Amino acid sequence: MASEPHVLVVDDDRGIRDLLTRYLRRNGLRVHVAANGREMWSRLSECKIDLVVLDRVMPGEDGLTLCRELRAHSRVPIIMLTLLGAETDRILGLQMGADDYVQKPFNPEELLARIRAVLRRANDLPLRGELKNDAVLRFAGWTLDRTRRRLVTPAGAMVALTDGEFDLLVAFAQHPQVILSRDQLLDLARGRAAAAFDRGIDMQIARLRRKIEADPADPELIKTIRNKGYVFTPEVFEEAHV
């Protein structure tokens, strides 16, 4: 079986599809292409795709819609291409679940570098058995209900979390006692747009610590590992949702 990463290029511009097919294949990647959302879903059902390069603006379903729908069903890495250069548009793409954003016209060498960087981060993520979507996670007396998106203290009180904080805590709870870098946490947390820049994840962790740590200044649940990232220290138990 071929071991080269398999990239799906989704773009309504045939010239771009042909260019990227030739260039990426010359550089050791397998490539499939799709001109629209319908073809994208067909390709995804036919073979295992390691990364999707997705055009932002296309006839019919646009790239943002497809990105949101794809992220709801899969964790496959997504790099969006766009003619739109506004910062707000880039952030919107990240909010929909994209892992990176490249503006047209682009340098194929830069896109290849970004593809390899995103794949490297994805491949470096620690493996863990698949959790059921309705699983309840328990740690140190706390209860994290993924279906109702609720966090309950050991005393039974509800804790209000933002979407980003909740997704970050789920990412931690799914990988307990494993050092996670900032990039890995951004990739694992569905709410990655809330921490679109590297230091943003530190701010989000600080807010989360204020809500779950007995002493946020001396945290016991989420510890900082100098120059490496963070580790979620408690043992985590999974239970089926009742």
GROMACS .gro file of C-alpha atoms in nm:
model
  242
    1MET     CA    1   0.000   0.000   0.000
    2ALA     CA    2   0.131   0.343  -0.087
    3SER     CA    3   0.245   0.544   0.215
    4GLU     CA    4   0.247   0.889   0.056
    5PRO     CA    5  -0.001   1.138   0.205
    6HIS     CA    6  -0.323   1.158   0.005
    7VAL     CA    7  -0.446   1.511  -0.071
    8LEU     CA    8  -0.787   1.608  -0.211
    9VAL     CA    9  -0.792   1.940  -0.401
   10VAL     CA   10  -1.141   2.094  -0.418
   11ASP     CA   11  -1.154   2.391  -0.656
   12ASP     CA   12  -1.387   2.492  -0.939
   13ASP     CA   13  -1.089   2.630  -1.139
   14ARG     CA   14  -0.960   2.350  -1.360
   15GLY     CA   15  -0.628   2.531  -1.410
   16ILE     CA   16  -0.561   2.528  -1.036
   17ARG     CA   17  -0.664   2.163  -1.007
   18ASP     CA   18  -0.428   2.064  -1.288
   19LEU     CA   19  -0.142   2.279  -1.153
   20LEU     CA   20  -0.166   2.137  -0.802
   21THR     CA   21  -0.209   1.782  -0.926
   22ARG     CA   22   0.117   1.801  -1.125
   23TYR     CA   23   0.312   1.989  -0.859
   24LEU     CA   24   0.204   1.787  -0.556
   25ARG     CA   25   0.255   1.456  -0.736
   26ARG     CA   26   0.607   1.562  -0.837
   27ASN     CA   27   0.672   1.620  -0.468
   28GLY     CA   28   0.563   1.279  -0.349
   29LEU     CA   29   0.195   1.326  -0.268
   30ARG     CA   30  -0.103   1.134  -0.400
   31VAL     CA   31  -0.370   1.368  -0.534
   32HIS     CA   32  -0.741   1.347  -0.612
   33VAL     CA   33  -0.944   1.645  -0.732
   34ALA     CA   34  -1.302   1.767  -0.711
   35ALA     CA   35  -1.471   2.063  -0.881
   36ASN     CA   36  -1.752   2.108  -0.626
   37GLY     CA   37  -1.902   1.981  -0.303
   38ARG     CA   38  -2.080   1.688  -0.462
   39GLU     CA   39  -1.756   1.558  -0.610
   40MET     CA   40  -1.575   1.624  -0.282
   41TRP     CA   41  -1.810   1.401  -0.086
   42SER     CA   42  -1.785   1.135  -0.356
   43ARG     CA   43  -1.404   1.131  -0.338
   44LEU     CA   44  -1.409   1.121   0.041
   45SER     CA   45  -1.637   0.818   0.033
   46GLU     CA   46  -1.418   0.638  -0.220
   47CYS     CA   47  -1.077   0.657  -0.052
   48LYS     CA   48  -0.892   0.765   0.260
   49ILE     CA   49  -0.792   1.132   0.235
   50ASP     CA   50  -0.522   1.271   0.464
   51LEU     CA   51  -0.578   1.642   0.390
   52VAL     CA   52  -0.824   1.860   0.195
   53VAL     CA   53  -0.721   2.175   0.006
   54LEU     CA   54  -1.052   2.361  -0.022
   55ASP     CA   55  -1.136   2.667  -0.230
   56ARG     CA   56  -1.317   2.940  -0.034
   57VAL     CA   57  -1.546   3.062  -0.316
   58MET     CA   58  -1.720   2.814  -0.547
   59PRO     CA   59  -2.057   2.793  -0.724
   60GLY     CA   60  -2.326   2.621  -0.519
   61GLU     CA   61  -2.204   2.531  -0.173
   62ASP     CA   62  -1.912   2.760  -0.094
   63GLY     CA   63  -1.594   2.653   0.082
   64LEU     CA   64  -1.701   2.780   0.424
   65THR     CA   65  -2.019   2.572   0.415
   66LEU     CA   66  -1.830   2.264   0.298
   67CYS     CA   67  -1.562   2.321   0.562
   68ARG     CA   68  -1.821   2.342   0.841
   69GLU     CA   69  -2.002   2.029   0.717
   70LEU     CA   70  -1.678   1.836   0.675
   71ARG     CA   71  -1.554   1.932   1.020
   72ALA     CA   72  -1.883   1.813   1.172
   73HIS     CA   73  -1.815   1.462   1.038
   74SER     CA   74  -1.438   1.431   1.023
   75ARG     CA   75  -1.111   1.552   1.171
   76VAL     CA   76  -0.931   1.543   0.835
   77PRO     CA   77  -0.702   1.850   0.813
   78ILE     CA   78  -0.829   2.134   0.591
   79ILE     CA   79  -0.634   2.412   0.419
   80MET     CA   80  -0.852   2.680   0.261
   81LEU     CA   81  -0.762   2.878  -0.054
   82THR     CA   82  -0.915   3.221  -0.105
   83LEU     CA   83  -0.907   3.532  -0.321
   84LEU     CA   84  -1.037   3.724  -0.021
   85GLY     CA   85  -0.756   3.868   0.187
   86ALA     CA   86  -0.939   4.030   0.479
   87GLU     CA   87  -0.831   3.921   0.827
   88THR     CA   88  -1.195   3.870   0.925
   89ASP     CA   89  -1.240   3.627   0.634
   90ARG     CA   90  -0.936   3.426   0.743
   91ILE     CA   91  -1.066   3.410   1.099
   92LEU     CA   92  -1.408   3.303   0.971
   93GLY     CA   93  -1.244   3.015   0.787
   94LEU     CA   94  -1.068   2.909   1.107
   95GLN     CA   95  -1.399   2.932   1.292
   96MET     CA   96  -1.551   2.687   1.044
   97GLY     CA   97  -1.274   2.440   1.129
   98ALA     CA   98  -0.994   2.506   0.878
   99ASP     CA   99  -0.642   2.426   0.997
  100ASP     CA  100  -0.471   2.683   0.775
  101TYR     CA  101  -0.555   2.953   0.521
  102VAL     CA  102  -0.364   3.045   0.200
  103GLN     CA  103  -0.448   3.348  -0.015
  104LYS     CA  104  -0.463   3.332  -0.395
  105PRO     CA  105  -0.252   3.381  -0.598
  106PHE     CA  106  -0.026   3.148  -0.404
  107ASN     CA  107   0.320   3.004  -0.444
  108PRO     CA  108   0.292   2.625  -0.487
  109GLU     CA  109   0.607   2.583  -0.278
  110GLU     CA  110   0.447   2.770   0.013
  111LEU     CA  111   0.129   2.565  -0.016
  112LEU     CA  112   0.334   2.243  -0.017
  113ALA     CA  113   0.521   2.360   0.295
  114ARG     CA  114   0.192   2.435   0.470
  115ILE     CA  115   0.047   2.099   0.367
  116ARG     CA  116   0.349   1.922   0.514
  117ALA     CA  117   0.335   2.130   0.833
  118VAL     CA  118  -0.035   2.057   0.890
  119LEU     CA  119   0.015   1.686   0.817
  120ARG     CA  120   0.313   1.677   1.053
  121ARG     CA  121   0.110   1.829   1.335
  122ALA     CA  122  -0.179   1.590   1.268
  123ASN     CA  123   0.051   1.286   1.261
  124ASP     CA  124   0.225   1.395   1.582
  125LEU     CA  125  -0.100   1.397   1.779
  126PRO     CA  126  -0.106   1.118   2.039
  127LEU     CA  127  -0.337   0.832   1.955
  128ARG     CA  128  -0.630   0.737   2.175
  129GLY     CA  129  -0.920   0.502   2.122
  130GLU     CA  130  -1.224   0.659   1.961
  131LEU     CA  131  -1.472   0.803   2.207
  132LYS     CA  132  -1.843   0.783   2.147
  133ASN     CA  133  -1.994   1.122   2.069
  134ASP     CA  134  -2.230   1.088   2.365
  135ALA     CA  135  -1.964   0.974   2.612
  136VAL     CA  136  -1.957   1.131   2.958
  137LEU     CA  137  -1.604   1.191   3.085
  138ARG     CA  138  -1.524   1.194   3.457
  139PHE     CA  139  -1.202   1.318   3.618
  140ALA     CA  140  -1.111   1.412   3.976
  141GLY     CA  141  -1.481   1.416   4.069
  142TRP     CA  142  -1.576   1.642   3.777
  143THR     CA  143  -1.827   1.539   3.509
  144LEU     CA  144  -1.791   1.651   3.146
  145ASP     CA  145  -2.108   1.579   2.950
  146ARG     CA  146  -2.028   1.603   2.579
  147THR     CA  147  -2.388   1.562   2.463
  148ARG     CA  148  -2.535   1.839   2.678
  149ARG     CA  149  -2.206   2.034   2.668
  150ARG     CA  150  -2.208   2.071   3.045
  151LEU     CA  151  -1.940   2.067   3.311
  152VAL     CA  152  -2.037   1.973   3.667
  153THR     CA  153  -1.816   2.021   3.973
  154PRO     CA  154  -1.756   1.744   4.230
  155ALA     CA  155  -2.015   1.924   4.447
  156GLY     CA  156  -2.277   1.903   4.170
  157ALA     CA  157  -2.271   2.267   4.060
  158MET     CA  158  -2.284   2.367   3.695
  159VAL     CA  159  -1.987   2.561   3.553
  160ALA     CA  160  -2.046   2.794   3.260
  161LEU     CA  161  -1.790   2.746   2.982
  162THR     CA  162  -1.755   2.921   2.648
  163ASP     CA  163  -1.758   2.696   2.340
  164GLY     CA  164  -1.383   2.736   2.309
  165GLU     CA  165  -1.320   2.649   2.675
  166PHE     CA  166  -1.546   2.344   2.653
  167ASP     CA  167  -1.375   2.213   2.338
  168LEU     CA  168  -1.034   2.273   2.491
  169LEU     CA  169  -1.128   2.080   2.806
  170VAL     CA  170  -1.260   1.792   2.592
  171ALA     CA  171  -0.927   1.788   2.405
  172PHE     CA  172  -0.741   1.765   2.735
  173ALA     CA  173  -0.973   1.499   2.877
  174GLN     CA  174  -0.934   1.285   2.565
  175HIS     CA  175  -0.554   1.287   2.607
  176PRO     CA  176  -0.484   1.270   2.981
  177GLN     CA  177  -0.127   1.250   3.114
  178VAL     CA  178   0.015   1.332   2.770
  179ILE     CA  179   0.214   1.649   2.697
  180LEU     CA  180   0.033   1.846   2.426
  181SER     CA  181   0.192   2.135   2.238
  182ARG     CA  182  -0.001   2.451   2.155
  183ASP     CA  183  -0.033   2.343   1.791
  184GLN     CA  184  -0.166   2.004   1.895
  185LEU     CA  185  -0.423   2.164   2.124
  186LEU     CA  186  -0.532   2.397   1.844
  187ASP     CA  187  -0.577   2.098   1.613
  188LEU     CA  188  -0.763   1.893   1.875
  189ALA     CA  189  -1.002   2.163   1.994
  190ARG     CA  190  -1.296   2.224   1.762
  191GLY     CA  191  -1.308   2.585   1.880
  192ARG     CA  192  -0.961   2.658   1.736
  193ALA     CA  193  -1.069   3.002   1.605
  194ALA     CA  194  -1.084   3.133   1.961
  195ALA     CA  195  -0.709   3.077   1.972
  196ALA     CA  196  -0.614   3.158   1.615
  197PHE     CA  197  -0.269   3.276   1.723
  198ASP     CA  198  -0.016   3.074   1.921
  199ARG     CA  199  -0.034   3.279   2.241
  200GLY     CA  200  -0.415   3.281   2.232
  201ILE     CA  201  -0.421   2.923   2.357
  202ASP     CA  202  -0.237   3.034   2.672
  203MET     CA  203  -0.507   3.291   2.745
  204GLN     CA  204  -0.780   3.034   2.694
  205ILE     CA  205  -0.607   2.788   2.926
  206ALA     CA  206  -0.571   3.062   3.187
  207ARG     CA  207  -0.946   3.126   3.172
  208LEU     CA  208  -1.020   2.754   3.195
  209ARG     CA  209  -0.792   2.718   3.496
  210ARG     CA  210  -0.981   2.993   3.678
  211LYS     CA  211  -1.295   2.781   3.645
  212ILE     CA  212  -1.165   2.433   3.732
  213GLU     CA  213  -0.855   2.475   3.950
  214ALA     CA  214  -0.868   2.514   4.328
  215ASP     CA  215  -0.573   2.753   4.294
  216PRO     CA  216  -0.528   2.883   3.937
  217ALA     CA  217  -0.189   3.026   4.035
  218ASP     CA  218  -0.070   2.676   4.131
  219PRO     CA  219  -0.270   2.447   3.897
  220GLU     CA  220  -0.301   2.076   3.963
  221LEU     CA  221  -0.526   1.964   3.675
  222ILE     CA  222  -0.366   2.147   3.382
  223LYS     CA  223   0.010   2.178   3.432
  224THR     CA  224   0.252   2.376   3.218
  225ILE     CA  225   0.553   2.184   3.087
  226ARG     CA  226   0.821   2.440   3.013
  227ASN     CA  227   0.907   2.475   2.642
  228LYS     CA  228   0.681   2.181   2.555
  229GLY     CA  229   0.317   2.263   2.625
  230TYR     CA  230   0.061   2.140   2.876
  231VAL     CA  231  -0.045   1.815   3.041
  232PHE     CA  232  -0.384   1.718   3.185
  233THR     CA  233  -0.288   1.527   3.499
  234PRO     CA  234  -0.599   1.343   3.630
  235GLU     CA  235  -0.708   0.996   3.529
  236VAL     CA  236  -1.012   1.014   3.301
  237PHE     CA  237  -1.298   0.763   3.292
  238GLU     CA  238  -1.548   0.727   3.006
  239GLU     CA  239  -1.910   0.635   3.064
  240ALA     CA  240  -2.198   0.588   2.825
  241HIS     CA  241  -2.450   0.871   2.831
  242VAL     CA  242  -2.763   0.786   3.027
   0.00000   0.00000   0.00000
